[in-house]
PDB file of C-alpha atoms in Angstrom:
ATOM      1  CA  MET A1398       9.061 -12.083  -9.562  1.00  0.00           C
ATOM      2  CA  GLU A1399       7.987  -8.464  -9.953  1.00  0.00           C
ATOM      3  CA  LEU A1400       4.561  -9.212  -8.414  1.00  0.00           C
ATOM      4  CA  ILE A1401       6.216 -10.636  -5.298  1.00  0.00           C
ATOM      5  CA  ILE A1402       8.359  -7.498  -4.981  1.00  0.00           C
ATOM      6  CA  GLN A1403       5.249  -5.322  -5.375  1.00  0.00           C
ATOM      7  CA  LEU A1404       3.340  -7.290  -2.721  1.00  0.00           C
ATOM      8  CA  VAL A1405       6.197  -7.141  -0.207  1.00  0.00           C
ATOM      9  CA  ALA A1406       6.740  -3.432  -0.906  1.00  0.00           C
ATOM     10  CA  GLY A1407       2.999  -2.905  -0.471  1.00  0.00           C
ATOM     11  CA  ALA A1408       3.030  -4.585   2.937  1.00  0.00           C
ATOM     12  CA  VAL A1409       5.947  -2.398   3.981  1.00  0.00           C
ATOM     13  CA  GLY A1410       4.235   0.699   2.554  1.00  0.00           C
ATOM     14  CA  GLY A1411       1.023  -0.089   4.410  1.00  0.00           C
ATOM     15  CA  ASN A1412       2.844  -0.485   7.711  1.00  0.00           C
ATOM     16  CA  VAL A1413       4.917   2.663   7.194  1.00  0.00           C
ATOM     17  CA  ALA A1414       1.759   4.617   6.391  1.00  0.00           C
ATOM     18  CA  GLY A1415       0.029   3.206   9.467  1.00  0.00           C
ATOM     19  CA  PHE A1416       3.006   4.060  11.661  1.00  0.00           C
ATOM     20  CA  SER A1417       3.270   7.568  10.200  1.00  0.00           C
ATOM     21  CA  LEU A1418      -0.453   8.384  10.227  1.00  0.00           C
ATOM     22  CA  LYS A1419      -1.607   7.259  13.664  1.00  0.00           C
ATOM     23  CA  LYS A1420      -5.268   8.149  12.987  1.00  0.00           C
ATOM     24  CA  LEU A1421      -5.319   5.712  10.065  1.00  0.00           C
ATOM     25  CA  ASP A1422      -3.338   2.924  11.759  1.00  0.00           C
ATOM     26  CA  GLN A1423      -5.293  -0.340  11.820  1.00  0.00           C
ATOM     27  CA  GLY A1424      -2.730  -2.572  13.477  1.00  0.00           C
ATOM     28  CA  MET A1425       0.055  -4.549  11.865  1.00  0.00           C
ATOM     29  CA  LEU A1426      -2.141  -7.315  10.377  1.00  0.00           C
ATOM     30  CA  ILE A1427      -4.682  -5.030   8.679  1.00  0.00           C
ATOM     31  CA  ASN A1428      -1.933  -2.600   7.631  1.00  0.00           C
ATOM     32  CA  SER A1429      -0.101  -5.498   5.991  1.00  0.00           C
ATOM     33  CA  ILE A1430      -3.189  -6.928   4.269  1.00  0.00           C
ATOM     34  CA  ALA A1431      -4.262  -3.530   2.938  1.00  0.00           C
ATOM     35  CA  GLY A1432      -0.690  -2.892   1.882  1.00  0.00           C
ATOM     36  CA  ILE A1433      -0.401  -6.198   0.037  1.00  0.00           C
ATOM     37  CA  ILE A1434      -3.614  -5.503  -1.872  1.00  0.00           C
ATOM     38  CA  GLY A1435      -2.542  -1.950  -2.647  1.00  0.00           C
ATOM     39  CA  GLY A1436       0.948  -3.076  -3.564  1.00  0.00           C
ATOM     40  CA  GLY A1437      -0.331  -5.538  -6.143  1.00  0.00           C
ATOM     41  CA  VAL A1438      -2.767  -3.076  -7.657  1.00  0.00           C
ATOM     42  CA  GLY A1439      -0.486  -0.035  -7.439  1.00  0.00           C
ATOM     43  CA  GLY A1440       2.485  -1.879  -8.844  1.00  0.00           C
ATOM     44  CA  GLN A1441       0.506  -3.169 -11.799  1.00  0.00           C
ATOM     45  CA  ILE A1442      -0.937   0.278 -12.526  1.00  0.00           C
ATOM     46  CA  LEU A1443       2.503   1.911 -12.379  1.00  0.00           C
ATOM     47  CA  SER A1444       3.938  -0.775 -14.662  1.00  0.00           C
ATOM     48  CA  ALA A1445       1.154  -0.229 -17.171  1.00  0.00           C
ATOM     49  CA  VAL A1446       1.377   3.563 -17.074  1.00  0.00           C
ATOM     50  CA  ALA A1447       5.150   3.990 -16.868  1.00  0.00           C
ATOM     51  CA  GLY A1448       6.009   1.108 -19.157  1.00  0.00           C
ATOM     52  CA  SER A1449       9.722   1.314 -19.820  1.00  0.00           C
ATOM     53  CA  GLY A1450      10.075   4.864 -18.535  1.00  0.00           C
ATOM     54  CA  ALA A1451      12.101   6.282 -15.688  1.00  0.00           C
ATOM     55  CA  LEU A1452      10.846   3.795 -13.087  1.00  0.00           C
ATOM     56  CA  GLU A1453      11.486   0.378 -14.452  1.00  0.00           C
ATOM     57  CA  GLY A1454      12.642  -2.864 -12.966  1.00  0.00           C
ATOM     58  CA  ILE A1455      12.921  -3.444  -9.258  1.00  0.00           C
ATOM     59  CA  ALA A1456      12.876   0.277  -8.392  1.00  0.00           C
ATOM     60  CA  GLY A1457       9.547   0.738 -10.173  1.00  0.00           C
ATOM     61  CA  ASP A1458       8.104  -2.340  -8.490  1.00  0.00           C
ATOM     62  CA  VAL A1459       9.152  -1.101  -5.051  1.00  0.00           C
ATOM     63  CA  VAL A1460       7.843   2.428  -5.614  1.00  0.00           C
ATOM     64  CA  GLY A1461       4.552   1.269  -7.143  1.00  0.00           C
ATOM     65  CA  GLY A1462       3.994  -1.341  -4.461  1.00  0.00           C
ATOM     66  CA  GLY A1463       4.898   0.928  -1.563  1.00  0.00           C
ATOM     67  CA  VAL A1464       2.805   3.858  -2.729  1.00  0.00           C
ATOM     68  CA  GLY A1465      -0.131   1.612  -3.611  1.00  0.00           C
ATOM     69  CA  GLY A1466       0.038  -0.027  -0.187  1.00  0.00           C
ATOM     70  CA  GLY A1467       0.046   3.322   1.575  1.00  0.00           C
ATOM     71  CA  ILE A1468      -2.884   4.614  -0.463  1.00  0.00           C
ATOM     72  CA  VAL A1469      -5.069   1.564   0.163  1.00  0.00           C
ATOM     73  CA  LEU A1470      -4.297   1.679   3.889  1.00  0.00           C
ATOM     74  CA  ALA A1471      -5.259   5.359   3.971  1.00  0.00           C
ATOM     75  CA  ILE A1472      -8.566   4.550   2.260  1.00  0.00           C
ATOM     76  CA  VAL A1473      -9.270   1.678   4.679  1.00  0.00           C
ATOM     77  CA  GLY A1474      -8.439   3.889   7.662  1.00  0.00           C
ATOM     78  CA  VAL A1475     -10.663   6.756   6.502  1.00  0.00           C
ATOM     79  CA  VAL A1476     -13.592   4.418   5.796  1.00  0.00           C
ATOM     80  CA  LYS A1477     -13.222   2.651   9.142  1.00  0.00           C
ATOM     81  CA  ASN A1478     -13.014   5.973  11.016  1.00  0.00           C
ATOM     82  CA  MET A1479     -16.132   7.262   9.201  1.00  0.00           C
ATOM     83  CA  MET A1480     -18.041   4.088  10.072  1.00  0.00           C
ATOM     84  CA  ALA A1481     -17.033   4.386  13.732  1.00  0.00           C
ATOM     85  CA  LYS A1482     -18.437   7.920  13.893  1.00  0.00           C
ATOM     86  CA  GLY A1483     -21.664   7.064  12.105  1.00  0.00           C
TER      87      GLY A1483
END
């Protein structure tokens, strides 16, 4: 169940990041895909690092997924923008 929460939070995080950072926005589909990937990875990393610390349970899954989704979208946007210039 926690992986599903992380993936959904990642998709939301990717779309929020895309909406907030217009230069990195890749459209809703790519934002969602990058967010889902980042949400899964980010959520798992946060769970492994934080363990049973301050961010546990659903709150930790949402934070890890959302932040991970935003980070992966930012990376995808930067890479795509660099390739377009090159």
